[in-house]
mmCIF file of N, CA and C in Angstrom:
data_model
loop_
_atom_site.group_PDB
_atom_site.id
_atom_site.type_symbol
_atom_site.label_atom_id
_atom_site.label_comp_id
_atom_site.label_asym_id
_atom_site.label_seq_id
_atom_site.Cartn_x
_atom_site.Cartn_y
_atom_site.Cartn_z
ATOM 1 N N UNK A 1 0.825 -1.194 0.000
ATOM 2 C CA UNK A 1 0.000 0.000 0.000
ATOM 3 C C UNK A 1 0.869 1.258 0.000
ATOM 4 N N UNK A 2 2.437 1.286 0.586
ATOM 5 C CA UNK A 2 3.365 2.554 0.754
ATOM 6 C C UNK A 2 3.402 2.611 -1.026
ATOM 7 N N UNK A 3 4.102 1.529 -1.157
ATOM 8 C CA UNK A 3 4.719 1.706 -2.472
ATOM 9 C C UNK A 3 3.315 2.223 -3.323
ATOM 10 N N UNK A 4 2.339 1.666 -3.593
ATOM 11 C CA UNK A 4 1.229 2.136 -4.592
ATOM 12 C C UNK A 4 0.744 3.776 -4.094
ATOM 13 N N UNK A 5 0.523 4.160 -2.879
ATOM 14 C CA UNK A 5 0.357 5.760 -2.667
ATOM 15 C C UNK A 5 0.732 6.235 -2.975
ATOM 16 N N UNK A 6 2.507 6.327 -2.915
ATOM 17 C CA UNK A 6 3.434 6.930 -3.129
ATOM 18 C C UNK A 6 4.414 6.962 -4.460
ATOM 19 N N UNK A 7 3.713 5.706 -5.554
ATOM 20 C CA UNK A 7 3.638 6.315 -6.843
ATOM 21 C C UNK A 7 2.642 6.978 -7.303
ATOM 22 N N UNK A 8 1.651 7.273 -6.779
ATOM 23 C CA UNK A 8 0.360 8.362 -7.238
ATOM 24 C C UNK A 8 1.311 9.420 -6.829
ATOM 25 N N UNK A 9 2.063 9.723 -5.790
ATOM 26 C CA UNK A 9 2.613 11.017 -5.560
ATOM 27 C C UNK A 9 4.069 11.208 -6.312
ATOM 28 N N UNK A 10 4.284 10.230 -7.218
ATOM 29 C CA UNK A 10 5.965 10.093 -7.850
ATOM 30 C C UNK A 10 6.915 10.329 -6.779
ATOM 31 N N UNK A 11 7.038 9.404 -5.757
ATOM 32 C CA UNK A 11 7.546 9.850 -4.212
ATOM 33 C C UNK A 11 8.442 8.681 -3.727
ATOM 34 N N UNK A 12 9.540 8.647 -3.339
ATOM 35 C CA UNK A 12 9.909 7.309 -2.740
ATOM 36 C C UNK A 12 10.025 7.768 -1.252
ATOM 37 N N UNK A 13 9.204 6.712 -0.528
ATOM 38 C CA UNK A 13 9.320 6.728 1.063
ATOM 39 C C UNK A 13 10.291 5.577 1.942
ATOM 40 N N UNK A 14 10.958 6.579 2.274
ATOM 41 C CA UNK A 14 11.712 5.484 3.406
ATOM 42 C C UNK A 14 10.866 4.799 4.595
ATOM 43 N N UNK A 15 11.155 3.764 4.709
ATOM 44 C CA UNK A 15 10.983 2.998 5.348
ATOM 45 C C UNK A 15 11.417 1.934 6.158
ATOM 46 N N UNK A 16 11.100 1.645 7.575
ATOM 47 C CA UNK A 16 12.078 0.940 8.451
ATOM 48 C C UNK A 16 10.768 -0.524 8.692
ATOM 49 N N UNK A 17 11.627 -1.751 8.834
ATOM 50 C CA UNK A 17 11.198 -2.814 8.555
ATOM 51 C C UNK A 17 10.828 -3.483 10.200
ATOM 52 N N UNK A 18 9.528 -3.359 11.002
ATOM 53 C CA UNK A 18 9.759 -3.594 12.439
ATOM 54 C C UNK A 18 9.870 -5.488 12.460
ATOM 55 N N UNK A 19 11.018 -5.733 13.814
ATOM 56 C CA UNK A 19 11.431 -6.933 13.975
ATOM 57 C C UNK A 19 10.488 -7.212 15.009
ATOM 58 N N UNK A 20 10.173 -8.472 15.773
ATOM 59 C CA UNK A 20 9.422 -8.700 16.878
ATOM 60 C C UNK A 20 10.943 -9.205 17.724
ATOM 61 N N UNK A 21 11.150 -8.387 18.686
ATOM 62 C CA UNK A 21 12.438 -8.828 19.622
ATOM 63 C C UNK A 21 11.617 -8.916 20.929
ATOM 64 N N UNK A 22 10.414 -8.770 21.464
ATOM 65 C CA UNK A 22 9.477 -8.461 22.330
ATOM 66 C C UNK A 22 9.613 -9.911 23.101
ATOM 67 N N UNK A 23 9.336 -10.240 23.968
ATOM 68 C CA UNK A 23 8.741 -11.688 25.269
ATOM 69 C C UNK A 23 7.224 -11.309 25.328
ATOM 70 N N UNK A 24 6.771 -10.606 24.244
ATOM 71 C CA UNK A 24 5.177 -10.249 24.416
ATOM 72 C C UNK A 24 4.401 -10.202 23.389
ATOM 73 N N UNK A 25 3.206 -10.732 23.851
ATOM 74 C CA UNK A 25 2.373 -11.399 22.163
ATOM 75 C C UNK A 25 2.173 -9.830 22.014
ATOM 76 N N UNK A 26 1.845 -8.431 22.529
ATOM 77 C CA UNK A 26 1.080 -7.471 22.478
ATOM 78 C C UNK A 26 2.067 -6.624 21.408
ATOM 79 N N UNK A 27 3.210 -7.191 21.195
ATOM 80 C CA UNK A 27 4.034 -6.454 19.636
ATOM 81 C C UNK A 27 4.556 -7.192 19.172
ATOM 82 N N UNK A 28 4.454 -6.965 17.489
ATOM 83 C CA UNK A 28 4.537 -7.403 16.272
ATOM 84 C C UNK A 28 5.963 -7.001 15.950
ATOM 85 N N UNK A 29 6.031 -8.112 14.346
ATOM 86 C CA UNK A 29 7.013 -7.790 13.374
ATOM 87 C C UNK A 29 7.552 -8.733 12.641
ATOM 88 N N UNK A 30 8.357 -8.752 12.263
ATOM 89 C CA UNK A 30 8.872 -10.049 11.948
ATOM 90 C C UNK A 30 10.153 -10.846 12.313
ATOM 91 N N UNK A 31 9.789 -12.200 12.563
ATOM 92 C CA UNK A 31 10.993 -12.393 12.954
ATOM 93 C C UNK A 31 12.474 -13.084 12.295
ATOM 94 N N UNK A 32 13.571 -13.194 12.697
ATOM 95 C CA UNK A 32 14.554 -13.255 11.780
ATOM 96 C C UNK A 32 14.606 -14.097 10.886
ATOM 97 N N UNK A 33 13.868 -14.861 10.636
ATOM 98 C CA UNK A 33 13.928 -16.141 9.666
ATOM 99 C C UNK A 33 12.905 -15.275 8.269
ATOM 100 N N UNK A 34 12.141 -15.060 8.461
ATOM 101 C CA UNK A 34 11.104 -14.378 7.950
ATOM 102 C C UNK A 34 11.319 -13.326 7.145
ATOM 103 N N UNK A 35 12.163 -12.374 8.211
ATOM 104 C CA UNK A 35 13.120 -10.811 6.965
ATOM 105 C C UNK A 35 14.166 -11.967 6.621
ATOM 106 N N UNK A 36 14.859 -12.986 6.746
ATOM 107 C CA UNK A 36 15.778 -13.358 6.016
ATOM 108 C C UNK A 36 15.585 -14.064 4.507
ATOM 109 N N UNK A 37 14.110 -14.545 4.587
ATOM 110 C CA UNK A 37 13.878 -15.153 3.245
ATOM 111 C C UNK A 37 13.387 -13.942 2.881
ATOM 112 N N UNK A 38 12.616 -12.971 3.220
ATOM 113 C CA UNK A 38 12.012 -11.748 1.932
ATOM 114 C C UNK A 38 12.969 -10.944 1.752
ATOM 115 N N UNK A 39 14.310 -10.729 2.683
ATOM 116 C CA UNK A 39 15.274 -10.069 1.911
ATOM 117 C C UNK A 39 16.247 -11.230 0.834
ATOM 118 N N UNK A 40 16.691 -12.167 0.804
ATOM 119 C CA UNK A 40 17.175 -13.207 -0.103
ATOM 120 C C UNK A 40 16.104 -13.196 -1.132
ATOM 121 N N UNK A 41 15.149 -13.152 -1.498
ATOM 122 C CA UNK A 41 14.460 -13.624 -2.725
ATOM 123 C C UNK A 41 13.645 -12.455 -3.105
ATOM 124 N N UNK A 42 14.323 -11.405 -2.852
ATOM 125 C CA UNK A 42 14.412 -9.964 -3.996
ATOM 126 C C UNK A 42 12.979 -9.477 -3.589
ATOM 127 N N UNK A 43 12.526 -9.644 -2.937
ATOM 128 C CA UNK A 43 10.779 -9.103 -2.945
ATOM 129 C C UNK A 43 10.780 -7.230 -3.029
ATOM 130 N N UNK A 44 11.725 -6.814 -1.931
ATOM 131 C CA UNK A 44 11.889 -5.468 -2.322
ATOM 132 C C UNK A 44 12.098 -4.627 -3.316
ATOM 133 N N UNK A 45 12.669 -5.750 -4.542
ATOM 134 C CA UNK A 45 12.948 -4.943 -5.441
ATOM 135 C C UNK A 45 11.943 -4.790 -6.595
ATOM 136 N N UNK A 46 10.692 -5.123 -6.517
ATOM 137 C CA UNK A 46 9.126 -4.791 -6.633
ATOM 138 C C UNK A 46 8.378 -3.524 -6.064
ATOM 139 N N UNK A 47 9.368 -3.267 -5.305
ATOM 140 C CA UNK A 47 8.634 -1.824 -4.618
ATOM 141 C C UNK A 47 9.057 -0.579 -4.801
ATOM 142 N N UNK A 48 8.944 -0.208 -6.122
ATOM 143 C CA UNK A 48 10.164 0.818 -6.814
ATOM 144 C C UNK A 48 10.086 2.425 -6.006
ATOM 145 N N UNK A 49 8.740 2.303 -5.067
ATOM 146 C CA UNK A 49 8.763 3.293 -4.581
ATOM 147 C C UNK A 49 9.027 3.573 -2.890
ATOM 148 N N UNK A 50 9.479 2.438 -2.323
ATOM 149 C CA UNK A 50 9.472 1.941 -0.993
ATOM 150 C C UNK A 50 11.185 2.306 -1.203
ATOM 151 N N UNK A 51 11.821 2.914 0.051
ATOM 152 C CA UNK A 51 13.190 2.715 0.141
ATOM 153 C C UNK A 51 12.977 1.971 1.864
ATOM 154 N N UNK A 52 13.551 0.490 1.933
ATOM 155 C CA UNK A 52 13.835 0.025 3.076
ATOM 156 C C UNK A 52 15.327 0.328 3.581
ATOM 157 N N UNK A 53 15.169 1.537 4.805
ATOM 158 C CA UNK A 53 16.419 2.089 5.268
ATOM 159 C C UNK A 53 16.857 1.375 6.119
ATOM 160 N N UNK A 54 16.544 0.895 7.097
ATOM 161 C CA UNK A 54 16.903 0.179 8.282
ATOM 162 C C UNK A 54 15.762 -0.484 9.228
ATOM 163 N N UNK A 55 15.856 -0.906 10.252
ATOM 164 C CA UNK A 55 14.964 -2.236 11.489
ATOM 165 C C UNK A 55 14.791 -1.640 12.302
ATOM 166 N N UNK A 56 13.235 -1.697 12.938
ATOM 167 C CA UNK A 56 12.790 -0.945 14.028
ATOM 168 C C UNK A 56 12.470 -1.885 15.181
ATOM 169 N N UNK A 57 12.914 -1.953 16.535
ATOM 170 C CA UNK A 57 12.265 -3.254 16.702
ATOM 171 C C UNK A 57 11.926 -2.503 18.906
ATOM 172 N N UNK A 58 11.026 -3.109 19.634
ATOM 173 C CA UNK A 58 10.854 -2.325 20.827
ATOM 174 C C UNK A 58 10.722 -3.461 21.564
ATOM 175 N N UNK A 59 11.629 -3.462 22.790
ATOM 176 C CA UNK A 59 11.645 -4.291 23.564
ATOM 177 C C UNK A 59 10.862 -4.334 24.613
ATOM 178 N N UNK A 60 10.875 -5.597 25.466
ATOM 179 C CA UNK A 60 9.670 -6.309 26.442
ATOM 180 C C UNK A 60 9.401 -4.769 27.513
ATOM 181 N N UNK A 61 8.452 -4.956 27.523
ATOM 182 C CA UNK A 61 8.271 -3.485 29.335
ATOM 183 C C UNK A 61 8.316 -3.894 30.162
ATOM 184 N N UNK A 62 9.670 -4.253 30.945
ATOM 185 C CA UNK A 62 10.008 -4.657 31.978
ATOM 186 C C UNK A 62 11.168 -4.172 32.342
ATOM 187 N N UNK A 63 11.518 -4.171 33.646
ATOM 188 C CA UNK A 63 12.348 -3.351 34.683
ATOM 189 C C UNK A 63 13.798 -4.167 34.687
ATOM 190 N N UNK A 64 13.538 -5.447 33.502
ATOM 191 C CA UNK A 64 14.659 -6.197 33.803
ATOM 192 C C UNK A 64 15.893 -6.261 33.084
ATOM 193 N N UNK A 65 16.496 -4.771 33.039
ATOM 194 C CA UNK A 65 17.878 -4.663 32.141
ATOM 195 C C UNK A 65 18.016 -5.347 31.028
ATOM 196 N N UNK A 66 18.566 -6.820 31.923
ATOM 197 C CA UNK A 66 19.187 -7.787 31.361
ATOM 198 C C UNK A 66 18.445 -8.140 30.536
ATOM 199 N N UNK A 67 17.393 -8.674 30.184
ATOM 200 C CA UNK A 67 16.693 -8.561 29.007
ATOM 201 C C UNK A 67 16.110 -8.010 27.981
ATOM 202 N N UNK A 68 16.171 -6.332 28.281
ATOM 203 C CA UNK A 68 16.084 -5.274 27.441
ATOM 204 C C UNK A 68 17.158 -5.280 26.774
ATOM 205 N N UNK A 69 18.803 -5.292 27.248
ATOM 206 C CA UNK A 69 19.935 -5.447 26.683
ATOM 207 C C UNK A 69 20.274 -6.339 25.856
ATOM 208 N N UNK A 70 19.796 -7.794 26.131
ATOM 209 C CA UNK A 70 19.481 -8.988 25.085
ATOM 210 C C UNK A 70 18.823 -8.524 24.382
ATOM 211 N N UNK A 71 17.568 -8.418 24.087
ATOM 212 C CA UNK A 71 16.912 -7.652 22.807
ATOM 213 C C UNK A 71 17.705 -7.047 22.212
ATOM 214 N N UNK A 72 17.730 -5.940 22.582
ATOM 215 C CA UNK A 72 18.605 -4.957 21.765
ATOM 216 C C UNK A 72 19.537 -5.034 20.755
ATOM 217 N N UNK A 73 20.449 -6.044 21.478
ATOM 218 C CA UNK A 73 21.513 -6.630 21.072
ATOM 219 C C UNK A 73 21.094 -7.319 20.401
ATOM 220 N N UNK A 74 20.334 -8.673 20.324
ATOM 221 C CA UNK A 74 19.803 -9.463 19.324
ATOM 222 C C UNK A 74 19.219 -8.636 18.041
ATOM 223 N N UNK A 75 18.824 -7.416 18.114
ATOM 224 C CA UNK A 75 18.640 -6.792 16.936
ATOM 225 C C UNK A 75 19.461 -6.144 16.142
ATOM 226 N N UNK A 76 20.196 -5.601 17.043
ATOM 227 C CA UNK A 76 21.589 -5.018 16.383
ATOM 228 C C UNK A 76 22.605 -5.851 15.606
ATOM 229 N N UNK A 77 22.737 -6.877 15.840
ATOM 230 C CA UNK A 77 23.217 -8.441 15.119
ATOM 231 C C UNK A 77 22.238 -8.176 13.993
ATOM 232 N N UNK A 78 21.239 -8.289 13.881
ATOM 233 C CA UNK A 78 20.316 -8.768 12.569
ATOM 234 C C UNK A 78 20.847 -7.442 11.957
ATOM 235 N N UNK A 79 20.828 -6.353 12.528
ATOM 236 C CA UNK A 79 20.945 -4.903 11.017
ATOM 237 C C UNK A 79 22.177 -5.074 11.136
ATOM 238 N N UNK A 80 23.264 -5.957 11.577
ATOM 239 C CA UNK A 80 24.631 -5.873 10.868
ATOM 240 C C UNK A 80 25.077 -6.755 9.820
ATOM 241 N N UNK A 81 23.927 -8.159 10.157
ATOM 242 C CA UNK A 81 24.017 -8.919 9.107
ATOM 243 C C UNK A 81 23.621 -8.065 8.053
ATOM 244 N N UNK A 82 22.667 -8.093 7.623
ATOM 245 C CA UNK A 82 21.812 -7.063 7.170
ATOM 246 C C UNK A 82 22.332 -6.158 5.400
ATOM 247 N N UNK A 83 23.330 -5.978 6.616
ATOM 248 C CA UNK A 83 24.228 -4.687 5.687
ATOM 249 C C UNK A 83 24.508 -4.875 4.520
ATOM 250 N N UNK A 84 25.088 -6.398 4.533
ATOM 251 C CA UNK A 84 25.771 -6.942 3.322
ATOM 252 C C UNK A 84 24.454 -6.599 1.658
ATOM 253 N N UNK A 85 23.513 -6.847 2.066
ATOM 254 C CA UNK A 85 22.466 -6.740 1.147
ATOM 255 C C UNK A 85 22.796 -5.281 0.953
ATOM 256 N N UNK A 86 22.453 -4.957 -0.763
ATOM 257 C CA UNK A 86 22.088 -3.469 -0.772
ATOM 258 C C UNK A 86 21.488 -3.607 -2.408
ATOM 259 N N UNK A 87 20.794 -2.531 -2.722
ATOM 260 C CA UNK A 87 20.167 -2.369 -3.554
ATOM 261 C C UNK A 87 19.546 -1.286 -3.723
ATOM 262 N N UNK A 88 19.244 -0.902 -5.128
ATOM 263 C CA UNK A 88 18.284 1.023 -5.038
ATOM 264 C C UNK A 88 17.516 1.270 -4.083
ATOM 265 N N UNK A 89 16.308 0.312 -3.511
ATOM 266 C CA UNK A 89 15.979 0.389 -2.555
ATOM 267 C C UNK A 89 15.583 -0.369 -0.815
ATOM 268 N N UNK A 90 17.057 -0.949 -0.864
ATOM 269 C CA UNK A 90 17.069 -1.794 -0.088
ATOM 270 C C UNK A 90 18.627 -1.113 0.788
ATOM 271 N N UNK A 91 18.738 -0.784 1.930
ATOM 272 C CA UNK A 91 19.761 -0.613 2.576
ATOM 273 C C UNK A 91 19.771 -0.737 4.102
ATOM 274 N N UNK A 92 21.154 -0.793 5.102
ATOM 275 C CA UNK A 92 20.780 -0.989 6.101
ATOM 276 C C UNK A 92 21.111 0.569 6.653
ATOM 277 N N UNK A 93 20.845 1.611 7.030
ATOM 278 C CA UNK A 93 21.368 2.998 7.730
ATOM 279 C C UNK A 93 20.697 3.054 9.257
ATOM 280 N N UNK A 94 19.406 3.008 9.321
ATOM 281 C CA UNK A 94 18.947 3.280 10.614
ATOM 282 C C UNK A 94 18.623 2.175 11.694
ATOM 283 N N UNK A 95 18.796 2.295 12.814
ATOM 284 C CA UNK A 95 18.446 0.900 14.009
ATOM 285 C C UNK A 95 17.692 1.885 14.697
ATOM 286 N N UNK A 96 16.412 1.858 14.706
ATOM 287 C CA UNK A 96 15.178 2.229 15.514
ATOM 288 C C UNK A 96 15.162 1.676 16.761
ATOM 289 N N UNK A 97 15.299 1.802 18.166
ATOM 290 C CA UNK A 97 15.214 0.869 18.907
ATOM 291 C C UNK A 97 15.452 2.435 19.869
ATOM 292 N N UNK A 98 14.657 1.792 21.159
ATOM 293 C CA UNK A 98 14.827 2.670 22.306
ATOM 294 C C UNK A 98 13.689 3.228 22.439
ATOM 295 N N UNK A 99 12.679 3.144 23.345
ATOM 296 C CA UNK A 99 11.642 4.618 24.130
ATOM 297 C C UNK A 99 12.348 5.475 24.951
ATOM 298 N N UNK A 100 11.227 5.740 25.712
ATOM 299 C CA UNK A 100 11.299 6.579 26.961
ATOM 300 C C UNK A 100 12.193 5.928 28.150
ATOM 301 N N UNK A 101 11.583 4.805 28.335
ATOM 302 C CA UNK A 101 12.002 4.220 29.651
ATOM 303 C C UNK A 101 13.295 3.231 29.283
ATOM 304 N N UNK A 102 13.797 3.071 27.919
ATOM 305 C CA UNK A 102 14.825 2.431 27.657
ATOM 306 C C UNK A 102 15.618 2.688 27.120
ATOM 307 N N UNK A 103 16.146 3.955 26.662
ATOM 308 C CA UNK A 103 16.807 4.607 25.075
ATOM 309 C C UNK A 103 17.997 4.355 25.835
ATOM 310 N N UNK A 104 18.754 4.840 27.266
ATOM 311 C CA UNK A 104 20.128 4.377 27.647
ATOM 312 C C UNK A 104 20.559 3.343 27.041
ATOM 313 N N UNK A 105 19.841 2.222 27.331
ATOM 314 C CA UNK A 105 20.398 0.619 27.151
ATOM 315 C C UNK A 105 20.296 0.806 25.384
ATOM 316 N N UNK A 106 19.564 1.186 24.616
ATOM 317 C CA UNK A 106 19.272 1.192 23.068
ATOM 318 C C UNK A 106 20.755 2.274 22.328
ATOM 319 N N UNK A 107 21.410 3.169 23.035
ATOM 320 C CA UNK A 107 22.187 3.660 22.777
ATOM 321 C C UNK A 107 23.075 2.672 22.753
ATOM 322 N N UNK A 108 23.043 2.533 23.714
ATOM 323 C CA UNK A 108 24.422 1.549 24.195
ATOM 324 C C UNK A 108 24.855 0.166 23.373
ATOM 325 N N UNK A 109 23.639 -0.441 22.644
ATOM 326 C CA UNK A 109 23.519 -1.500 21.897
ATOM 327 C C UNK A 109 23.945 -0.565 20.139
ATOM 328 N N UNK A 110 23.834 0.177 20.207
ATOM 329 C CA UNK A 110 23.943 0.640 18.764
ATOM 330 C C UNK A 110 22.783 1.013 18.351
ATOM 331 N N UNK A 111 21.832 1.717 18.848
ATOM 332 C CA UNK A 111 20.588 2.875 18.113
ATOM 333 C C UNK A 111 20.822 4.081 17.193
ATOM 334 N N UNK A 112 20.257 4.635 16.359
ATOM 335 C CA UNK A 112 20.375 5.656 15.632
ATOM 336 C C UNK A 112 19.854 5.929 15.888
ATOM 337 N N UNK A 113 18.514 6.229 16.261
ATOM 338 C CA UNK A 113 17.026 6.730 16.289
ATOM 339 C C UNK A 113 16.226 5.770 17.684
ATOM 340 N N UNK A 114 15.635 6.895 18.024
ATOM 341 C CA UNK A 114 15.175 6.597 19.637
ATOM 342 C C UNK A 114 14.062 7.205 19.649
ATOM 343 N N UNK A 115 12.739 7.046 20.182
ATOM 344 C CA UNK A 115 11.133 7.541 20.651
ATOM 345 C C UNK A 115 11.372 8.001 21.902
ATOM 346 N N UNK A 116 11.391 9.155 22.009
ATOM 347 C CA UNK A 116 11.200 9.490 23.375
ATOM 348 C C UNK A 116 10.125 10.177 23.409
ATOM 349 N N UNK A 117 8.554 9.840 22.782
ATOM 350 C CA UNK A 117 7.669 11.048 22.855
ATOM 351 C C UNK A 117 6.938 11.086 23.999
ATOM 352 N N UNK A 118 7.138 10.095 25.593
ATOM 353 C CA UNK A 118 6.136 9.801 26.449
ATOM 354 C C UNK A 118 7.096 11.014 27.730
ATOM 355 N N UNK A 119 8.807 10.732 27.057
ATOM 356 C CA UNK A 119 9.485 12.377 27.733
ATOM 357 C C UNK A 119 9.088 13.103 27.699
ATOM 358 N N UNK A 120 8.329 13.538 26.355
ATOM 359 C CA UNK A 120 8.316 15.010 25.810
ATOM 360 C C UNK A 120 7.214 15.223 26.473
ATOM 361 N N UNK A 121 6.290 14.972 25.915
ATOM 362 C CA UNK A 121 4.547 15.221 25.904
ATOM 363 C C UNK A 121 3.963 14.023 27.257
ATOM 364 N N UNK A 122 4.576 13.333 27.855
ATOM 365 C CA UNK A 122 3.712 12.757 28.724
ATOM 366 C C UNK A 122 2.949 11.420 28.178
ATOM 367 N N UNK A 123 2.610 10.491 29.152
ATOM 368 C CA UNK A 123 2.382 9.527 28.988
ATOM 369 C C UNK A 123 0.644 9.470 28.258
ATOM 370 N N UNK A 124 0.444 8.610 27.346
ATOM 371 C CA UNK A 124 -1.084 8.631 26.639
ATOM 372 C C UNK A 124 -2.129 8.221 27.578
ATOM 373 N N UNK A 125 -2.932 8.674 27.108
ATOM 374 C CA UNK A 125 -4.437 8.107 27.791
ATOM 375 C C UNK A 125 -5.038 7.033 27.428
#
């Protein structure tokens, strides 16, 4: 649906590919076996208007470091494998990873890009 909008607009949109690194059914994505066959068998390169920049992926909500840091890390492995692939619109640049209550540990694993909007503006209703 990105790619078809966004040739009505002659537009290429970047886009980040979310992983499920979660211990929780309540978030999605895909997991590594899954981006490993649709990146091997070219599917992206059907989407002339999609640029896949990099992996977004948000770890379990829990107080327990040590497993936020595993995540993390387990994702940061996948966008380094990752890399080796490239194509017009296929690349690895951004690692999405980190909120509010976790962006320390998401730095620390190798993040580019971090959500902190529950800092900014406060927690949702």
């Amino acid at each position: 649906e990105i790619n078809k909008q966004a040739a009505r607009y002659e537009r290429k949109i970047p886009c980040l590919l979310q992983i499920h690194i979660a211990m929780e059914d309540t978030k999605f994505g895909f997991d590594a076996d899954a981006l490993s066959d649709l990146v091997s068998n070219g599917s992206f390169e059907k989407l002339e208007h999609v640029q896949i920049c990099g992996l977004m992926g948000m770890a379990t909500f829990t107080s327990d470091q040590a497993q936020v840091r595993h995540e993390f890390d387990q994702l940061a492995q996948l966008f380094e494998k990752l890399k080796v692939y490239k194509s017009d619109n296929f690349s690895m640049e951004e690692l999405s990873m980190g909120m509010s209550n976790d962006y320390e540990i998401a730095l620390q694993a190798g993040s580019t890009m971090i959500r902190v909007g529950s800092s900014i503006f406060g927690s949702r209703n």
